[in-house]
Amino acid sequence: MKINKPTTKIIAGKYKGKVLELPSLDVTRSSKSRLKESLFNVLQFDIIDKVFIEAFAGSGSIGLEAVSRDAKRAYFVELDRNSYKILTKNCSAVEPNKCQTMLGDTFVQTPSILDNLKNSKDELIVYIDPPFDYREGMDEIYEKSFDMVRNIENDNIYLLIIEHVSTLEIPEVLGKFSLNKTKKFGKSSLSYFNYSEE
């Protein structure tokens, strides 16, 4: 008996309609298509030539959507080995030379990517989607994510987006970043932060 694997599709851009595999849904939450559509409606052409960083990448469906819409390149960080295997497979199926994947702890790898890009002329879009608190040891994940953002030194970040459970209270200011708006999609919400000059 063939088990149907969960999949999603790229919504628009040069890889529109390409099917991406998703990890088993008990490990990662796939970003709902309505949410993904709204995110890219907000980003529109701003995505072109930006470097996209997807922390807690899972299948990489957000970053690969960005690549499909002409992001310059994308970095993906994922801790779960099975999800990572699917992530690398999805990147290979889309545009491997624009994708850099890292297996490891987001709280270690993401700051290191940002540090490497600190003096780059590229503008960055950072997407942080911590797993909802349904796994052991995940209860501090949002606080840790906020701290990671507070410690960002880069001033070449065009936009920072946090996907989070809608019941979460999001700080107005995280280090160098100020909350611009939050959009709600049922249980999930997207909060957009802009770099604010001191």
PDB file of C-alpha atoms in Angstrom:
ATOM      1  CA  MET A   1       0.000   0.000   0.000  1.00  0.00           C
ATOM      2  CA  LYS A   2       1.521   3.290  -1.067  1.00  0.00           C
ATOM      3  CA  ILE A   3       1.481   5.974   1.600  1.00  0.00           C
ATOM      4  CA  ASN A   4       0.651   9.376   0.211  1.00  0.00           C
ATOM      5  CA  LYS A   5       3.421  11.713   1.208  1.00  0.00           C
ATOM      6  CA  PRO A   6       2.373  15.235   2.153  1.00  0.00           C
ATOM      7  CA  THR A   7       3.304  17.767  -0.542  1.00  0.00           C
ATOM      8  CA  THR A   8       2.887  21.429  -1.369  1.00  0.00           C
ATOM      9  CA  LYS A   9       3.329  23.436  -4.564  1.00  0.00           C
ATOM     10  CA  ILE A  10       5.251  26.559  -5.449  1.00  0.00           C
ATOM     11  CA  ILE A  11       2.608  29.245  -5.963  1.00  0.00           C
ATOM     12  CA  ALA A  12       4.248  31.592  -8.477  1.00  0.00           C
ATOM     13  CA  GLY A  13       7.399  32.571 -10.285  1.00  0.00           C
ATOM     14  CA  LYS A  14       9.559  30.539 -12.626  1.00  0.00           C
ATOM     15  CA  TYR A  15       8.969  27.265 -10.750  1.00  0.00           C
ATOM     16  CA  LYS A  16       5.224  27.777 -10.353  1.00  0.00           C
ATOM     17  CA  GLY A  17       3.395  24.475  -9.853  1.00  0.00           C
ATOM     18  CA  LYS A  18       6.533  22.535  -8.873  1.00  0.00           C
ATOM     19  CA  VAL A  19       5.657  19.963  -6.224  1.00  0.00           C
ATOM     20  CA  LEU A  20       7.701  20.011  -3.031  1.00  0.00           C
ATOM     21  CA  GLU A  21       7.762  17.154  -0.568  1.00  0.00           C
ATOM     22  CA  LEU A  22       6.894  17.930   3.058  1.00  0.00           C
ATOM     23  CA  PRO A  23       8.285  16.210   6.151  1.00  0.00           C
ATOM     24  CA  SER A  24       5.820  14.186   8.188  1.00  0.00           C
ATOM     25  CA  LEU A  25       3.381  16.631   9.704  1.00  0.00           C
ATOM     26  CA  ASP A  26       4.065  15.552  13.275  1.00  0.00           C
ATOM     27  CA  VAL A  27       7.587  16.937  12.948  1.00  0.00           C
ATOM     28  CA  THR A  28       7.019  20.233  11.174  1.00  0.00           C
ATOM     29  CA  ARG A  29       4.067  22.422  10.482  1.00  0.00           C
ATOM     30  CA  SER A  30       3.863  23.314   6.851  1.00  0.00           C
ATOM     31  CA  SER A  31       3.176  27.018   6.374  1.00  0.00           C
ATOM     32  CA  LYS A  32      -0.395  27.147   5.126  1.00  0.00           C
ATOM     33  CA  SER A  33      -0.865  28.231   1.537  1.00  0.00           C
ATOM     34  CA  ARG A  34      -3.064  31.196   2.528  1.00  0.00           C
ATOM     35  CA  LEU A  35      -0.349  32.456   4.830  1.00  0.00           C
ATOM     36  CA  LYS A  36       2.342  31.846   2.212  1.00  0.00           C
ATOM     37  CA  GLU A  37       0.305  33.647  -0.430  1.00  0.00           C
ATOM     38  CA  SER A  38      -0.223  36.634   1.848  1.00  0.00           C
ATOM     39  CA  LEU A  39       3.483  36.762   2.724  1.00  0.00           C
ATOM     40  CA  PHE A  40       4.503  36.935  -0.924  1.00  0.00           C
ATOM     41  CA  ASN A  41       1.743  39.446  -1.706  1.00  0.00           C
ATOM     42  CA  VAL A  42       3.381  41.674   0.900  1.00  0.00           C
ATOM     43  CA  LEU A  43       6.891  41.033  -0.434  1.00  0.00           C
ATOM     44  CA  GLN A  44       5.935  41.186  -4.132  1.00  0.00           C
ATOM     45  CA  PHE A  45       8.876  42.549  -6.145  1.00  0.00           C
ATOM     46  CA  ASP A  46      10.879  43.350  -3.022  1.00  0.00           C
ATOM     47  CA  ILE A  47      12.020  39.742  -3.078  1.00  0.00           C
ATOM     48  CA  ILE A  48      13.969  40.224  -6.325  1.00  0.00           C
ATOM     49  CA  ASP A  49      17.750  40.063  -5.821  1.00  0.00           C
ATOM     50  CA  LYS A  50      17.433  39.847  -2.029  1.00  0.00           C
ATOM     51  CA  VAL A  51      19.110  37.098  -0.027  1.00  0.00           C
ATOM     52  CA  PHE A  52      16.467  35.030   1.777  1.00  0.00           C
ATOM     53  CA  ILE A  53      17.289  33.254   5.051  1.00  0.00           C
ATOM     54  CA  GLU A  54      14.820  30.666   6.329  1.00  0.00           C
ATOM     55  CA  ALA A  55      15.446  29.622   9.938  1.00  0.00           C
ATOM     56  CA  PHE A  56      13.654  26.414  11.074  1.00  0.00           C
ATOM     57  CA  ALA A  57      13.330  25.654   7.378  1.00  0.00           C
ATOM     58  CA  GLY A  58      11.504  22.300   7.416  1.00  0.00           C
ATOM     59  CA  SER A  59      10.839  21.489   3.750  1.00  0.00           C
ATOM     60  CA  GLY A  60      12.148  24.889   2.650  1.00  0.00           C
ATOM     61  CA  SER A  61       8.857  25.767   0.963  1.00  0.00           C
ATOM     62  CA  ILE A  62       9.051  29.470   1.930  1.00  0.00           C
ATOM     63  CA  GLY A  63      12.651  29.986   0.832  1.00  0.00           C
ATOM     64  CA  LEU A  64      12.090  28.029  -2.380  1.00  0.00           C
ATOM     65  CA  GLU A  65       9.047  30.180  -3.150  1.00  0.00           C
ATOM     66  CA  ALA A  66      11.419  33.150  -2.738  1.00  0.00           C
ATOM     67  CA  VAL A  67      13.931  31.553  -5.135  1.00  0.00           C
ATOM     68  CA  SER A  68      11.137  30.929  -7.644  1.00  0.00           C
ATOM     69  CA  ARG A  69      10.332  34.637  -7.462  1.00  0.00           C
ATOM     70  CA  ASP A  70      13.917  35.708  -8.197  1.00  0.00           C
ATOM     71  CA  ALA A  71      15.545  35.990  -4.796  1.00  0.00           C
ATOM     72  CA  LYS A  72      19.305  36.122  -5.396  1.00  0.00           C
ATOM     73  CA  ARG A  73      19.850  33.063  -3.188  1.00  0.00           C
ATOM     74  CA  ALA A  74      18.465  31.361  -0.116  1.00  0.00           C
ATOM     75  CA  TYR A  75      19.934  29.910   3.063  1.00  0.00           C
ATOM     76  CA  PHE A  76      18.064  27.195   4.944  1.00  0.00           C
ATOM     77  CA  VAL A  77      18.710  25.957   8.486  1.00  0.00           C
ATOM     78  CA  GLU A  78      17.015  22.781   9.774  1.00  0.00           C
ATOM     79  CA  LEU A  79      17.770  20.595  12.805  1.00  0.00           C
ATOM     80  CA  ASP A  80      15.650  17.506  12.158  1.00  0.00           C
ATOM     81  CA  ARG A  81      17.561  15.008   9.983  1.00  0.00           C
ATOM     82  CA  ASN A  82      14.537  13.636   8.185  1.00  0.00           C
ATOM     83  CA  SER A  83      13.232  17.142   7.394  1.00  0.00           C
ATOM     84  CA  TYR A  84      16.724  18.108   6.271  1.00  0.00           C
ATOM     85  CA  LYS A  85      16.849  15.206   3.830  1.00  0.00           C
ATOM     86  CA  ILE A  86      13.568  16.403   2.285  1.00  0.00           C
ATOM     87  CA  LEU A  87      14.821  19.995   2.281  1.00  0.00           C
ATOM     88  CA  THR A  88      17.957  19.100   0.290  1.00  0.00           C
ATOM     89  CA  LYS A  89      15.855  17.026  -2.114  1.00  0.00           C
ATOM     90  CA  ASN A  90      13.483  19.972  -2.672  1.00  0.00           C
ATOM     91  CA  CYS A  91      16.390  22.371  -3.229  1.00  0.00           C
ATOM     92  CA  SER A  92      17.914  19.992  -5.794  1.00  0.00           C
ATOM     93  CA  ALA A  93      14.584  19.835  -7.609  1.00  0.00           C
ATOM     94  CA  VAL A  94      14.295  23.634  -7.802  1.00  0.00           C
ATOM     95  CA  GLU A  95      17.580  25.516  -8.162  1.00  0.00           C
ATOM     96  CA  PRO A  96      20.410  23.945  -6.151  1.00  0.00           C
ATOM     97  CA  ASN A  97      23.014  26.564  -7.087  1.00  0.00           C
ATOM     98  CA  LYS A  98      20.904  29.246  -5.392  1.00  0.00           C
ATOM     99  CA  CYS A  99      20.323  27.228  -2.217  1.00  0.00           C
ATOM    100  CA  GLN A 100      22.619  26.740   0.729  1.00  0.00           C
ATOM    101  CA  THR A 101      21.357  24.251   3.312  1.00  0.00           C
ATOM    102  CA  MET A 102      22.648  23.693   6.831  1.00  0.00           C
ATOM    103  CA  LEU A 103      21.838  20.841   9.144  1.00  0.00           C
ATOM    104  CA  GLY A 104      22.046  22.126  12.684  1.00  0.00           C
ATOM    105  CA  ASP A 105      20.736  24.312  15.451  1.00  0.00           C
ATOM    106  CA  THR A 106      19.050  27.467  14.157  1.00  0.00           C
ATOM    107  CA  PHE A 107      20.257  29.426  17.189  1.00  0.00           C
ATOM    108  CA  VAL A 108      23.858  28.663  16.212  1.00  0.00           C
ATOM    109  CA  GLN A 109      23.687  28.547  12.409  1.00  0.00           C
ATOM    110  CA  THR A 110      21.459  31.570  11.718  1.00  0.00           C
ATOM    111  CA  PRO A 111      23.625  34.067  13.666  1.00  0.00           C
ATOM    112  CA  SER A 112      26.679  32.628  11.902  1.00  0.00           C
ATOM    113  CA  ILE A 113      25.072  33.110   8.439  1.00  0.00           C
ATOM    114  CA  LEU A 114      24.100  36.682   9.384  1.00  0.00           C
ATOM    115  CA  ASP A 115      27.592  37.348  10.656  1.00  0.00           C
ATOM    116  CA  ASN A 116      29.090  36.158   7.357  1.00  0.00           C
ATOM    117  CA  LEU A 117      26.745  38.446   5.422  1.00  0.00           C
ATOM    118  CA  LYS A 118      27.228  41.453   7.689  1.00  0.00           C
ATOM    119  CA  ASN A 119      29.507  43.355   5.326  1.00  0.00           C
ATOM    120  CA  SER A 120      27.842  42.155   2.165  1.00  0.00           C
ATOM    121  CA  LYS A 121      26.199  44.632  -0.206  1.00  0.00           C
ATOM    122  CA  ASP A 122      23.182  42.327  -0.377  1.00  0.00           C
ATOM    123  CA  GLU A 123      19.945  43.117   1.403  1.00  0.00           C
ATOM    124  CA  LEU A 124      18.571  40.274   3.474  1.00  0.00           C
ATOM    125  CA  ILE A 125      15.097  39.019   4.272  1.00  0.00           C
ATOM    126  CA  VAL A 126      15.053  36.825   7.374  1.00  0.00           C
ATOM    127  CA  TYR A 127      12.150  34.425   7.951  1.00  0.00           C
ATOM    128  CA  ILE A 128      11.879  32.788  11.369  1.00  0.00           C
ATOM    129  CA  ASP A 129       9.245  30.118  11.884  1.00  0.00           C
ATOM    130  CA  PRO A 130       9.834  28.358  15.227  1.00  0.00           C
ATOM    131  CA  PRO A 131       7.935  25.097  15.741  1.00  0.00           C
ATOM    132  CA  PHE A 132       4.768  25.527  17.781  1.00  0.00           C
ATOM    133  CA  ASP A 133       5.142  24.326  21.366  1.00  0.00           C
ATOM    134  CA  TYR A 134       4.013  20.783  20.921  1.00  0.00           C
ATOM    135  CA  ARG A 135       7.348  19.049  21.232  1.00  0.00           C
ATOM    136  CA  GLU A 136       9.340  18.340  24.346  1.00  0.00           C
ATOM    137  CA  GLY A 137      11.778  21.071  25.239  1.00  0.00           C
ATOM    138  CA  MET A 138      10.177  23.607  22.923  1.00  0.00           C
ATOM    139  CA  ASP A 139       8.583  25.817  25.554  1.00  0.00           C
ATOM    140  CA  GLU A 140      11.263  28.489  25.383  1.00  0.00           C
ATOM    141  CA  ILE A 141      11.574  28.502  21.625  1.00  0.00           C
ATOM    142  CA  TYR A 142       9.940  31.898  21.078  1.00  0.00           C
ATOM    143  CA  GLU A 143      11.952  33.604  23.815  1.00  0.00           C
ATOM    144  CA  LYS A 144      15.130  32.118  22.337  1.00  0.00           C
ATOM    145  CA  SER A 145      14.061  33.317  18.872  1.00  0.00           C
ATOM    146  CA  PHE A 146      13.421  36.838  20.192  1.00  0.00           C
ATOM    147  CA  ASP A 147      16.849  36.849  21.856  1.00  0.00           C
ATOM    148  CA  MET A 148      18.447  35.723  18.604  1.00  0.00           C
ATOM    149  CA  VAL A 149      16.809  38.714  16.850  1.00  0.00           C
ATOM    150  CA  ARG A 150      17.829  41.106  19.648  1.00  0.00           C
ATOM    151  CA  ASN A 151      21.444  40.079  19.107  1.00  0.00           C
ATOM    152  CA  ILE A 152      21.500  40.706  15.351  1.00  0.00           C
ATOM    153  CA  GLU A 153      24.173  43.271  14.492  1.00  0.00           C
ATOM    154  CA  ASN A 154      23.512  43.501  10.741  1.00  0.00           C
ATOM    155  CA  ASP A 155      22.239  46.720   9.263  1.00  0.00           C
ATOM    156  CA  ASN A 156      21.620  45.166   5.824  1.00  0.00           C
ATOM    157  CA  ILE A 157      18.377  43.439   6.794  1.00  0.00           C
ATOM    158  CA  TYR A 158      15.546  44.654   4.600  1.00  0.00           C
ATOM    159  CA  LEU A 159      12.821  42.814   6.495  1.00  0.00           C
ATOM    160  CA  LEU A 160      12.540  40.303   9.304  1.00  0.00           C
ATOM    161  CA  ILE A 161       9.423  38.128   9.544  1.00  0.00           C
ATOM    162  CA  ILE A 162       8.364  35.872  12.396  1.00  0.00           C
ATOM    163  CA  GLU A 163       5.684  33.251  11.871  1.00  0.00           C
ATOM    164  CA  HIS A 164       4.123  32.393  15.207  1.00  0.00           C
ATOM    165  CA  VAL A 165       1.118  31.043  17.049  1.00  0.00           C
ATOM    166  CA  SER A 166      -1.587  33.740  16.981  1.00  0.00           C
ATOM    167  CA  THR A 167      -2.010  33.769  20.766  1.00  0.00           C
ATOM    168  CA  LEU A 168       1.581  34.898  21.270  1.00  0.00           C
ATOM    169  CA  GLU A 169       2.210  38.450  22.367  1.00  0.00           C
ATOM    170  CA  ILE A 170       4.891  39.867  20.096  1.00  0.00           C
ATOM    171  CA  PRO A 171       7.268  42.538  21.428  1.00  0.00           C
ATOM    172  CA  GLU A 172       7.039  45.927  19.664  1.00  0.00           C
ATOM    173  CA  VAL A 173      10.825  46.175  19.553  1.00  0.00           C
ATOM    174  CA  LEU A 174      13.474  43.464  19.272  1.00  0.00           C
ATOM    175  CA  GLY A 175      16.959  44.930  19.332  1.00  0.00           C
ATOM    176  CA  LYS A 176      17.376  46.966  16.133  1.00  0.00           C
ATOM    177  CA  PHE A 177      13.974  45.938  14.792  1.00  0.00           C
ATOM    178  CA  SER A 178      10.520  47.457  15.237  1.00  0.00           C
ATOM    179  CA  LEU A 179       7.231  45.692  14.661  1.00  0.00           C
ATOM    180  CA  ASN A 180       5.513  47.073  11.586  1.00  0.00           C
ATOM    181  CA  LYS A 181       2.385  44.886  11.403  1.00  0.00           C
ATOM    182  CA  THR A 182       0.954  41.480  12.283  1.00  0.00           C
ATOM    183  CA  LYS A 183      -1.381  39.528  10.002  1.00  0.00           C
ATOM    184  CA  LYS A 184      -3.436  36.686  11.397  1.00  0.00           C
ATOM    185  CA  PHE A 185      -4.420  33.435   9.643  1.00  0.00           C
ATOM    186  CA  GLY A 186      -6.383  31.358  12.160  1.00  0.00           C
ATOM    187  CA  LYS A 187      -3.880  29.720  14.516  1.00  0.00           C
ATOM    188  CA  SER A 188      -0.831  31.215  12.771  1.00  0.00           C
ATOM    189  CA  SER A 189       0.228  34.821  12.367  1.00  0.00           C
ATOM    190  CA  LEU A 190       2.979  36.678  10.542  1.00  0.00           C
ATOM    191  CA  SER A 191       4.704  39.614  12.231  1.00  0.00           C
ATOM    192  CA  TYR A 192       6.782  41.945  10.071  1.00  0.00           C
ATOM    193  CA  PHE A 193       9.722  43.816  11.563  1.00  0.00           C
ATOM    194  CA  ASN A 194      11.698  46.624   9.969  1.00  0.00           C
ATOM    195  CA  TYR A 195      15.211  47.671  10.752  1.00  0.00           C
ATOM    196  CA  SER A 196      14.954  50.892  12.733  1.00  0.00           C
ATOM    197  CA  GLU A 197      17.777  53.384  12.790  1.00  0.00           C
ATOM    198  CA  GLU A 198      18.818  54.122  16.360  1.00  0.00           C
TER     199      GLU A 198
END
